[in-house]
Coordinates of C-alpha atoms in Angstrom, one line a residue:
X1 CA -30.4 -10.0 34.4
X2 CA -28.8 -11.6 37.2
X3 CA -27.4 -14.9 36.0
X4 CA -29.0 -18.1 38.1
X5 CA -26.9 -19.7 40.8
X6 CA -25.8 -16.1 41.9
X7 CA -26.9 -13.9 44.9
X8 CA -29.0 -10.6 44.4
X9 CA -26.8 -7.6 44.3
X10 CA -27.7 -4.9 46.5
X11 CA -28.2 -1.5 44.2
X12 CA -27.9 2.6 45.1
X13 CA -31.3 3.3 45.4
X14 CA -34.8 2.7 47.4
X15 CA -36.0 -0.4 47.8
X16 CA -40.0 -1.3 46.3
X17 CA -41.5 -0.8 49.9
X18 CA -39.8 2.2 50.5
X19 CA -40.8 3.9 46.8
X20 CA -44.2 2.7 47.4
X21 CA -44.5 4.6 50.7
X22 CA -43.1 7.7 48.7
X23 CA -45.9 7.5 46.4
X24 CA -48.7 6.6 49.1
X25 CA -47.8 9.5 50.9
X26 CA -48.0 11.7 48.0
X27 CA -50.9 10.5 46.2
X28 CA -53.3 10.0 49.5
X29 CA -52.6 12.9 51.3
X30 CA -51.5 10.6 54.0
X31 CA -48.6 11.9 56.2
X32 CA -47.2 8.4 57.1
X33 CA -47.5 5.6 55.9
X34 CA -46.2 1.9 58.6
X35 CA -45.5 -0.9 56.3
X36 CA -47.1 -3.6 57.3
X37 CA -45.9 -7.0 58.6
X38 CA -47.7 -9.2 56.4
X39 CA -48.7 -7.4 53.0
X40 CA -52.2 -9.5 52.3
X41 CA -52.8 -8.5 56.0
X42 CA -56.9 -8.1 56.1
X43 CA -56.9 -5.6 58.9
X44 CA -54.6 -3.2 56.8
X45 CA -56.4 -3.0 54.2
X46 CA -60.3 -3.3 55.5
X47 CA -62.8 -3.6 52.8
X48 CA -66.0 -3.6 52.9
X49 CA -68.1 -6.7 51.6
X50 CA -70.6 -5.2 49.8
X51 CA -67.7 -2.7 47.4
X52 CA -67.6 -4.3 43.9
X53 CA -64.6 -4.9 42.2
X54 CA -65.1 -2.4 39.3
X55 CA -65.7 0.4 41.6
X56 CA -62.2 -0.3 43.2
X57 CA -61.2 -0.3 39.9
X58 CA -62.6 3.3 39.6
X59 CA -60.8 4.6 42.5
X60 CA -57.9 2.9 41.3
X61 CA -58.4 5.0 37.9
X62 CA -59.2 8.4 39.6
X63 CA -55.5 8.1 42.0
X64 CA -57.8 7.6 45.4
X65 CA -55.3 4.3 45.7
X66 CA -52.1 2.3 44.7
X67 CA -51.8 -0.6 42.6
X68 CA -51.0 -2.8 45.6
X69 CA -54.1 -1.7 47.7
X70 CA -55.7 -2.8 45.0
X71 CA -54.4 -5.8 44.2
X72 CA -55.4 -6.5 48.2
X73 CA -58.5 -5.4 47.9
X74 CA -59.6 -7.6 45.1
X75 CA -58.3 -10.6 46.3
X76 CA -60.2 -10.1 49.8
X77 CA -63.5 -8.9 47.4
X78 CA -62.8 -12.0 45.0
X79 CA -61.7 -14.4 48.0
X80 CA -58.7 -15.5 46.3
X81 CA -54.9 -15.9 47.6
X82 CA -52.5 -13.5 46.8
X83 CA -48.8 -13.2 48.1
X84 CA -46.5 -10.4 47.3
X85 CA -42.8 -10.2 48.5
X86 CA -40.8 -7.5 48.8
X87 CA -37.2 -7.3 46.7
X88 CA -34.7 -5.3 46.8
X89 CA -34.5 -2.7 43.2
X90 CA -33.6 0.3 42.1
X91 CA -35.8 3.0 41.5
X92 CA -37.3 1.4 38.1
X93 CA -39.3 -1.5 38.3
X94 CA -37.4 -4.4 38.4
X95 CA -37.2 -5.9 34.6
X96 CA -39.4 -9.0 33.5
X97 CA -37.2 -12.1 33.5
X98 CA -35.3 -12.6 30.2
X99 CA -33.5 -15.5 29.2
X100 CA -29.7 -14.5 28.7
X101 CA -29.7 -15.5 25.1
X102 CA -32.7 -13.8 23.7
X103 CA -31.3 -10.3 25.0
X104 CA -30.6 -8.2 21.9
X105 CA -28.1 -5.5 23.5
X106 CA -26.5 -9.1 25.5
X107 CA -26.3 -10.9 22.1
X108 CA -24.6 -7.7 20.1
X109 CA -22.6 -7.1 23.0
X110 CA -21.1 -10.6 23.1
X111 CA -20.4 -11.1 19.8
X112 CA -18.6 -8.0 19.1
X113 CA -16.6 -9.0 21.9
X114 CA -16.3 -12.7 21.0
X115 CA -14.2 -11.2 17.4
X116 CA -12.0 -9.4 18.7
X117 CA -11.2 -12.3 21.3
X118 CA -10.9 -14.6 18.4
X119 CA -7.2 -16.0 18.5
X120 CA -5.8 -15.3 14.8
X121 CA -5.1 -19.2 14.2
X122 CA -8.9 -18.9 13.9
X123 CA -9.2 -16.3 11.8
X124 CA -7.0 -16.7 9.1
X125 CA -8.2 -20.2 7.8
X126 CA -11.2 -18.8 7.7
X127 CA -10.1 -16.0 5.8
X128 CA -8.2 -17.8 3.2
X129 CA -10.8 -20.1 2.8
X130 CA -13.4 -17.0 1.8
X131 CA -11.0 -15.9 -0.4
X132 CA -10.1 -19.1 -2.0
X133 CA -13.8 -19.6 -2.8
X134 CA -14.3 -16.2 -4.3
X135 CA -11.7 -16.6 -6.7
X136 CA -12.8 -19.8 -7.5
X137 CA -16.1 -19.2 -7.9
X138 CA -15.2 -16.2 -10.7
X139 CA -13.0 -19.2 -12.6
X140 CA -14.3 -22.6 -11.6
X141 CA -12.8 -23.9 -14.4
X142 CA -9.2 -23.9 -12.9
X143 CA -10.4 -25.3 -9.0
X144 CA -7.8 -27.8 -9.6
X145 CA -4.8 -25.3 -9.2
X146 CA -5.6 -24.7 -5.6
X147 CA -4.3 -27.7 -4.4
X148 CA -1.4 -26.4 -3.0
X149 CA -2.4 -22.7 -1.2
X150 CA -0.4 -20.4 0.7
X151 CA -1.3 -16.5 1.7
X152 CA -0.1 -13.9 3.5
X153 CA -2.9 -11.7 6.0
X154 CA -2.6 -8.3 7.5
X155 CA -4.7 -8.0 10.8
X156 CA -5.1 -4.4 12.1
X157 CA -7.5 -4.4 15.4
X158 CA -10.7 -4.3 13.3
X159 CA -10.1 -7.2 10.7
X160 CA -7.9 -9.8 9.2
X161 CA -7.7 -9.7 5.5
X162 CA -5.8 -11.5 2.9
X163 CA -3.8 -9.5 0.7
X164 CA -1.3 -11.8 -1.1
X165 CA -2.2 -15.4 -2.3
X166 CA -0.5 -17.7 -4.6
X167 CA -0.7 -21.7 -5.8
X168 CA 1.6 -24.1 -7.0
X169 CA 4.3 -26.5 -6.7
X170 CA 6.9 -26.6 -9.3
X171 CA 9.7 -24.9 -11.0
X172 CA 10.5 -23.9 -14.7
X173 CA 12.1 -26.2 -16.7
X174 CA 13.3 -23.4 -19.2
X175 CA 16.7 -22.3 -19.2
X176 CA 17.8 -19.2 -17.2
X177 CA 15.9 -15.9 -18.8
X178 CA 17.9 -13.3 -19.3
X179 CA 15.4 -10.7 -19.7
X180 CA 13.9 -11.1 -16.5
X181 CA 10.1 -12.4 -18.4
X182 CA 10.1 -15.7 -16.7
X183 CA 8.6 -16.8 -13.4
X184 CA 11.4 -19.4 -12.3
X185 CA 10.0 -20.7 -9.0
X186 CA 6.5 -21.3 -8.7
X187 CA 6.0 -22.7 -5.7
X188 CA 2.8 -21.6 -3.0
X189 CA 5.0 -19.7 -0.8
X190 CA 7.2 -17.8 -3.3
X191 CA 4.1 -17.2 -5.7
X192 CA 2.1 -15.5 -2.4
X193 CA 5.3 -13.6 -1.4
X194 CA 6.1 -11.9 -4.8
X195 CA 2.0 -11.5 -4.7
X196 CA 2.7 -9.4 -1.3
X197 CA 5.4 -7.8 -3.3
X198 CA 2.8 -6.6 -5.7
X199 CA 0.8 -5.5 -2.9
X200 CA 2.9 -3.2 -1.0
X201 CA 4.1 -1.9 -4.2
X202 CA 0.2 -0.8 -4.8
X203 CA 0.5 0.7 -1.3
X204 CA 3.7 3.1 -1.9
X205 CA 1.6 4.1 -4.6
X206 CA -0.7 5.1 -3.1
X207 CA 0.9 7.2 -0.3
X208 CA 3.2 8.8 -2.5
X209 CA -0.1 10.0 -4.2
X210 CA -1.0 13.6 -4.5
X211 CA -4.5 12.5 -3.5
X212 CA -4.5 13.0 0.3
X213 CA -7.4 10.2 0.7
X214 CA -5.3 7.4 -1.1
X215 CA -2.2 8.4 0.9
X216 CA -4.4 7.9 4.2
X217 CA -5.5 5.0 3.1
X218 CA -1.9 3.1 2.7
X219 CA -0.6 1.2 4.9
X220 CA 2.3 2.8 5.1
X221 CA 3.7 5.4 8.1
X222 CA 6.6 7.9 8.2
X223 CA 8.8 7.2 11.5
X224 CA 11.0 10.0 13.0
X225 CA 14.1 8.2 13.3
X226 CA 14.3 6.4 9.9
X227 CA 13.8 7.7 6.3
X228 CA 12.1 4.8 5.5
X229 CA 8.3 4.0 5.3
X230 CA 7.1 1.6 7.8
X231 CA 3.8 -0.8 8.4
X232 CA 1.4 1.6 10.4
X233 CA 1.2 0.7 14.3
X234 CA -1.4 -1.9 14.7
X235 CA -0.3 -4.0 11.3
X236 CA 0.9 -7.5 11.5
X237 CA 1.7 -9.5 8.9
X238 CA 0.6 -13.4 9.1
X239 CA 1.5 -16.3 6.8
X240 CA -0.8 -19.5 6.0
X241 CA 0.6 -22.8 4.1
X242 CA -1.9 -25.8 3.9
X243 CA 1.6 -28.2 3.0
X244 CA 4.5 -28.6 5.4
X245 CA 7.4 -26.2 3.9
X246 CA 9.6 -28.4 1.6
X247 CA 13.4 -29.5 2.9
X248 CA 14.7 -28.9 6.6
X249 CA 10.9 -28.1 7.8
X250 CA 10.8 -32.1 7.1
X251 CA 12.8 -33.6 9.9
X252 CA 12.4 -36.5 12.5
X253 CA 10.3 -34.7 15.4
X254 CA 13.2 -36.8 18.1
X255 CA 15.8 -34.8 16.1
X256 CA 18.1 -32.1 18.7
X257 CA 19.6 -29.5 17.0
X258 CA 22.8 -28.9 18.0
X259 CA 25.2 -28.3 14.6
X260 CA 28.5 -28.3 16.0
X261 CA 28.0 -32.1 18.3
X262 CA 28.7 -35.3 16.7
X263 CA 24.8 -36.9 16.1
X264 CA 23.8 -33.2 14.3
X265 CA 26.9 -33.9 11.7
X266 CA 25.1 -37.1 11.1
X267 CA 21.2 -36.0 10.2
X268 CA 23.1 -32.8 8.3
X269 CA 21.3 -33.6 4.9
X270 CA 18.1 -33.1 6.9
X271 CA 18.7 -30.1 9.1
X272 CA 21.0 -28.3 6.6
X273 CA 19.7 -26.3 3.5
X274 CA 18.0 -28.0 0.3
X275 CA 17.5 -27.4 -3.2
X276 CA 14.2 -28.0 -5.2
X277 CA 15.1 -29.4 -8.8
X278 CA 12.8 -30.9 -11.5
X279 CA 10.6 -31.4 -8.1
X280 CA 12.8 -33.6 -6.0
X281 CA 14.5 -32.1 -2.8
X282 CA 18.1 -32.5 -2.6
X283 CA 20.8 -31.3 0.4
X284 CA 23.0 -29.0 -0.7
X285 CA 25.5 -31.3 1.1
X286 CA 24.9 -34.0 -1.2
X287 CA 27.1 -35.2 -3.7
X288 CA 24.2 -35.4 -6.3
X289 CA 23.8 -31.6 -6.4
X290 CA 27.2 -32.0 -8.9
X291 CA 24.8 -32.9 -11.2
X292 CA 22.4 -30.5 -11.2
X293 CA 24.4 -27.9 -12.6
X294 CA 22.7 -27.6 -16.2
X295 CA 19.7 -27.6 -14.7
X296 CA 17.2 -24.9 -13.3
X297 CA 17.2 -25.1 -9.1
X298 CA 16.2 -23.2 -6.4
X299 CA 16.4 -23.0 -3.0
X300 CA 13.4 -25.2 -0.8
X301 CA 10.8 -23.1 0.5
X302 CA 11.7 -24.1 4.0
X303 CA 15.0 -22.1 3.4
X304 CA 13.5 -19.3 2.0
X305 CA 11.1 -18.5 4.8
X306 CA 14.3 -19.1 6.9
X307 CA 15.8 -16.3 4.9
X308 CA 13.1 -13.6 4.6
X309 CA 12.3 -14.2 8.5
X310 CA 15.9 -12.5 8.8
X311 CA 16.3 -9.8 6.2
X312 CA 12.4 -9.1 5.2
X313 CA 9.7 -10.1 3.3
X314 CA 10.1 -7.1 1.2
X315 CA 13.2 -8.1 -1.1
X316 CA 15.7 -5.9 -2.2
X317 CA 14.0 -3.3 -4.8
X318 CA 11.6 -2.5 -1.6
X319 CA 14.2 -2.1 0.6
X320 CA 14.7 1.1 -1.0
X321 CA 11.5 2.5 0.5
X322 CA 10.5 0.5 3.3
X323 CA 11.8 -1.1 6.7
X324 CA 12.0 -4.9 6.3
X325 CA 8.9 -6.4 6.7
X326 CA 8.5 -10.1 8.7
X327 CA 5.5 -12.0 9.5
X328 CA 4.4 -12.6 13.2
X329 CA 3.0 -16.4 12.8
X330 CA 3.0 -18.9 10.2
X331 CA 0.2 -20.9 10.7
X332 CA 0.7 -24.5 8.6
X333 CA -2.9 -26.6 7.7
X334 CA -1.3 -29.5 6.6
X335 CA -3.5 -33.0 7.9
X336 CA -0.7 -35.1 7.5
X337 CA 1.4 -33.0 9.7
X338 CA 1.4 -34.0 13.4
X339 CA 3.9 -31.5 15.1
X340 CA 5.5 -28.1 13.7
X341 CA 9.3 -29.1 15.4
X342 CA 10.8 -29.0 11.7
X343 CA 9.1 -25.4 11.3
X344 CA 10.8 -24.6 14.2
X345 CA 14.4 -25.7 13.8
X346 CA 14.0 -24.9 10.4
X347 CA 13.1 -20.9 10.5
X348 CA 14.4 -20.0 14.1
X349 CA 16.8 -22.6 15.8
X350 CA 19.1 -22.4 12.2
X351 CA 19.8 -18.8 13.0
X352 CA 19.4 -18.3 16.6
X353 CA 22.3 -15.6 17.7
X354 CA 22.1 -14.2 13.5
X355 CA 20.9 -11.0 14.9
X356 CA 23.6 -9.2 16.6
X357 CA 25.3 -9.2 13.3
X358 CA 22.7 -7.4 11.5
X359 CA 22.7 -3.8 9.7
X360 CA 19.9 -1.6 11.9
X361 CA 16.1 -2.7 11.4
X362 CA 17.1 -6.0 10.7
X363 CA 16.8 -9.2 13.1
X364 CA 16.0 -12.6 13.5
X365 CA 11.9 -12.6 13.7
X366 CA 10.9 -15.6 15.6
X367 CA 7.6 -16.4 14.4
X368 CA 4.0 -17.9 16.0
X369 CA 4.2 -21.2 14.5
X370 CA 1.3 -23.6 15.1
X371 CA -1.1 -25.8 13.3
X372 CA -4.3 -25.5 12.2
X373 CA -7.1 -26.5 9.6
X374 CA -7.0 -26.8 6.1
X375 CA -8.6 -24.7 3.7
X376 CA -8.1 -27.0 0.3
X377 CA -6.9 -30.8 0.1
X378 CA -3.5 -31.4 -1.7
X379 CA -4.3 -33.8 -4.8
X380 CA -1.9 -35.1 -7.4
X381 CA -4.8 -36.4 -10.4
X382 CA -5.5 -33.3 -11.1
X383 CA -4.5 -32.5 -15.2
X384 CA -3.8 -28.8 -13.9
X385 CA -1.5 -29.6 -11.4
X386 CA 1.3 -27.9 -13.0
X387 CA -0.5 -24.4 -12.8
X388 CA -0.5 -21.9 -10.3
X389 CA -2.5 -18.9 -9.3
X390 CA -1.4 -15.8 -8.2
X391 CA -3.6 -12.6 -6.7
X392 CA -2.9 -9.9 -4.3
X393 CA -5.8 -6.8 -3.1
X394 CA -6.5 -4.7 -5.6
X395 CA -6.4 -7.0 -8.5
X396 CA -9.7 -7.2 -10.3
X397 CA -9.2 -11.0 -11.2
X398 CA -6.3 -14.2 -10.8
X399 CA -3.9 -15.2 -12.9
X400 CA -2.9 -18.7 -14.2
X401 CA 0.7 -19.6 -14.4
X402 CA 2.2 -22.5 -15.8
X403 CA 4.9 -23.5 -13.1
X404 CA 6.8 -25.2 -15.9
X405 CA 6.7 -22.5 -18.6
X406 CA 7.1 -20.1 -16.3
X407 CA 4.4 -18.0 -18.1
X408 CA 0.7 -17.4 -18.3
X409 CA -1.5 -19.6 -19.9
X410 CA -3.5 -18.8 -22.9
X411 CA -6.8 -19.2 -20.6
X412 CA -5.6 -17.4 -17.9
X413 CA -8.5 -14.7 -16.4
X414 CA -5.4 -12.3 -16.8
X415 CA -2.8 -12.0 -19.0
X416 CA -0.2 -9.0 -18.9
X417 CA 0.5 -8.9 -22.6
X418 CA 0.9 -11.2 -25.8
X419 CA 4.2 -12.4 -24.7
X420 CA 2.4 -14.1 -21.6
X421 CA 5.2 -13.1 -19.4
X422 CA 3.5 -13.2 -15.4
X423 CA 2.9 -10.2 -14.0
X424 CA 4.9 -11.7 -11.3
X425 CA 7.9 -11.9 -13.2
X426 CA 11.0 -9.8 -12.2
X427 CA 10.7 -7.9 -15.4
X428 CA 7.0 -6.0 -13.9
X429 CA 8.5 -5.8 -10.5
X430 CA 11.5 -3.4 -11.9
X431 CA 8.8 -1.5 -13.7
X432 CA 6.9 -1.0 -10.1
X433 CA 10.1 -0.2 -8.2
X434 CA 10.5 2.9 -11.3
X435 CA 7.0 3.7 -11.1
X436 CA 7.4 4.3 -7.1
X437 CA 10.9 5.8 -7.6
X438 CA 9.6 8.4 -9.9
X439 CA 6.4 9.4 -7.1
X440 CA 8.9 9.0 -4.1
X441 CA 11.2 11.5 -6.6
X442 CA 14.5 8.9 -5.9
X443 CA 16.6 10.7 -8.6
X444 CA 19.3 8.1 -8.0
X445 CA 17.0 5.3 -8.1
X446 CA 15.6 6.0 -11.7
X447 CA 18.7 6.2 -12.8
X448 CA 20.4 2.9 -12.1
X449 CA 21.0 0.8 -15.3
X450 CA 19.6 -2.2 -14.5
X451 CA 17.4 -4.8 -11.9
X452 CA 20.8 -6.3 -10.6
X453 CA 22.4 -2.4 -10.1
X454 CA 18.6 -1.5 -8.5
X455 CA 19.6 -4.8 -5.8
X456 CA 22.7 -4.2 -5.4
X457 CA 22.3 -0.5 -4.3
X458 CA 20.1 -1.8 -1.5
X459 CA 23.3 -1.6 0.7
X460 CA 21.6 -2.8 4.1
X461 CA 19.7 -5.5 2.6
X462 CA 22.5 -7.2 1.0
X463 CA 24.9 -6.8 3.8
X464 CA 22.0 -8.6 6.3
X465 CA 21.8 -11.0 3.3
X466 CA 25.7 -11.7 3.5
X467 CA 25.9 -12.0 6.9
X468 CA 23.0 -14.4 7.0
X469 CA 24.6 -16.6 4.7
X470 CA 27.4 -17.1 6.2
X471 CA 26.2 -17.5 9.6
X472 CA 24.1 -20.7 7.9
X473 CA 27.6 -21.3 6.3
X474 CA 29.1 -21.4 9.7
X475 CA 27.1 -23.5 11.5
X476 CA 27.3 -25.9 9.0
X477 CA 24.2 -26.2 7.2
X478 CA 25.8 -25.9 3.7
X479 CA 26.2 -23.0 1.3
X480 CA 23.3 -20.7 -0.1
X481 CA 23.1 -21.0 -4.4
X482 CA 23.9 -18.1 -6.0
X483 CA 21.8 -17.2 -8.8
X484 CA 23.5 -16.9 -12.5
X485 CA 24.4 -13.4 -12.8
X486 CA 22.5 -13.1 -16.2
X487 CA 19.3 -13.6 -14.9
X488 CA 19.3 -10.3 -13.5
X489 CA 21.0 -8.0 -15.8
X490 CA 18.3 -6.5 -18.2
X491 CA 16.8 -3.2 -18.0
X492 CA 13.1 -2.5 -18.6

């Protein structure tokens, strides 16, 4: 259909006067055929008065003429006006008008065309918001946890699917575990990474498999000049948070970053890195972190994405396996968040330069960072606010996490065992990492003593760790908290 507004195109091919002499010539007999000047032209087409229309009709029917002789002949029979004009088609018949819309092939065509175009800030909300509403609908009962939402998406040319997803926004108040069965740090982010964790665990599984189907069906490649795995071509990894990242993600949008000039020194408790205790966020600068040392801390999420955006996603135990993993965008739905400079600073400007200092395959990932809609409203009334869910593909329901225990509730739709330690604790992830060594056949890897030996053989990881830390060190953004040594020291 040609769209209004625009000229006619001129097609290969015959135009209508010229088939129709074609066919004159063929079915009368006739050797030639002049087209004449005026089509309803009397004297072309004498008729006469006494013929009635159904016998032109008959000799219509029997091939003795064309369709427009006898359209002229029963308008001069019936004495009414008829006007034909020529245009220019191919060999076909030119199609009836069809409004654009209605066209089936038109409307298949466009929308198949219209996904693929579909920028990803689009997609993933949507995404996360499907998937948020199918878990919830399984367990209405906890819709009150979702307050606080971040996941992680893999978009391959055909989809974009959430894989890792996690609630939550507090940490234990339990002293240090020492036998690795307690989820310290509960928060969104960290809840959906060690979800993702989960999930490419599930996928080395799979291609270490002796089924040749599930292997295919990892995500997982083998690359010629490394003898590590790596995310098939055509994989991205995306991250969504519906709250602005807590600490140096939350700075005054005026603020220039520059750490070494006078006015930076200044704002350094904003810019520099942050700890999360007992829910407040303090600078590591600050005098007040003295007296915090009793007390269970973390690093603020803000810092943390900082981190993994320079040595992987992935963690240490993975690292064993698999080329660090970083996301291309972060993609924040916070409403009360007018501009993403804090993300920015925060994640890239922090440890701009970091990556010529690196071990091989690691860098400095400068992400998409953008805003877009929220999928779920942050609330504070809710009586479950101190829970948190956690789910990643593959799992056949959630499970409920009390951010302050550190374990799973008694109502959770899963629960690992009756000791209600997570599944997301570091205690199941060293039982993954032996469960992959044993497939992958990593001899040396089974036979490490503990989770703190299993880290501290990922010799790359650590090093890119190191280096990062002290760049941030450098700059002056304060020092990174190092975790009690205990915390990591059991065995199974």
């Amino acid at each position: 259909m040609i769209p209004a507004g625009r000229p006619f195109p001129v097609p290969r091919g015959a135009c209508f006067a010229q088939n129709l002499t074609r066919n004159s010539n063929t079915t009368s007999g006739l050797k030639s055929f002049k087209q004449p000047t005026t089509l309803n032209d009397p004297r072309q087409f004498p008729v006469k008065a006494k013929v009635s229309p159904q016998k032109l009709i008959d000799r219509y029917k029997k091939g003795q003429s064309d369709a427009v002789s006898l359209l002229h002949q029963l308008a001069q029979v019936l004495q009414f006006h008829l006007e034909i004009k020529e245009t220019i088609a191919s060999d076909a018949p030119p199609p009836l008008p069809v409004k654009e819309e209605s066209c089936v092939f038109d409307i298949r065509h466009n929308r198949a065309s219209s996904e693929t175009k579909i920028p990803v800030n689009k997609q993933i909300p949507h995404a996360v918001r499907a998937q948020l509403s199918r878990l919830m609908s399984c367990h209405p009962q906890f819709s009150g946890c979702a307050g606080t939402i971040a996941a992680f998406l893999l978009q391959t040319s055909s989809e974009c699917k959430v894989v890792a997803l996690g609630t939550g926004g507090f940490n234990t108040r339990e002293s240090i575990s020492s036998d690795g069965r307690i989820v310290h740090d509960s928060h969104a982010v960290v809840t959906a990474r060690r979800s993702l964790m989960r999930y490419l665990y599930r996928n080395l599984l799979m291609f270490y498999s002796k089924n040749p189907t599930l292997s295919q069906q990892s995500v997982y490649q083998h690359k010629s000049n490394s003898n590590l795995l790596s995310l098939k071509t055509g994989i991205s990894l995306h991250l969504y948070v519906n709250s602005l990242p807590k600490g140096a993600a939350v700075i005054p949008s005026k603020l220039y970053l520059n750490p070494l000039s006078i006015s930076a020194w200044k704002v350094n408790s904003e810019i520099g890195l942050h700890l999360m205790v007992e829910g407040k966020v303090v600078s590591v600068l600050s005098s007040a972190v003295e007296n915090f040392a009793y007390k269970v801390v973390s690093m603020s999420t803000a810092d943390k994405i900082t981190q993994w955006q320079v040595i992987g996603y992935q963690g240490a135990l993975l690292s064993h396996f698999i080329e660090p993993i970083y996301v291309q965008s972060i993609l924040i739905g916070d409403s009360c968040c007018t501009d993403v400079r804090g993300m920015e600073v925060s994640v890239c400007q922090r440890v701009e330069g970091v990556t010529s200092q690196l071990p091989m395959f690691y860098c400095m990932m400068r992400p998409q960072i953008s805003l877009v809609p929220s999928v779920a409203t942050c609330t504070t009334s809710s009586n479950q606010l101190t829970l948190g869910i956690n789910w990643s593909e593959g799992d056949s329901t959630s499970e409920v996490v009390d951010g302050l225990e550190g374990k799973t509730v008694e109502e959770s739709p899963f629960k690992s065992g009756t000791t209600l330690a997570s599944r997301l604790c570091k205690a199941a992830m060293l039982h993954r990492f032996k469960l992959v060594a044993k497939e992958a056949q990593r001899h040396d890897l089974l036979a490490t003593s503990s989770y703190r030996e299993a880290k501290r053989m990922a010799k790359a990881y650590q090093e890119a760790k190191s280096v990062l830390r002290a760049y941030l060190r450098q700059q002056g953004f304060g020092s990174w908290l190092e975790k009690v040594s205990v915390s990591d020291n059991f065995t199974k």
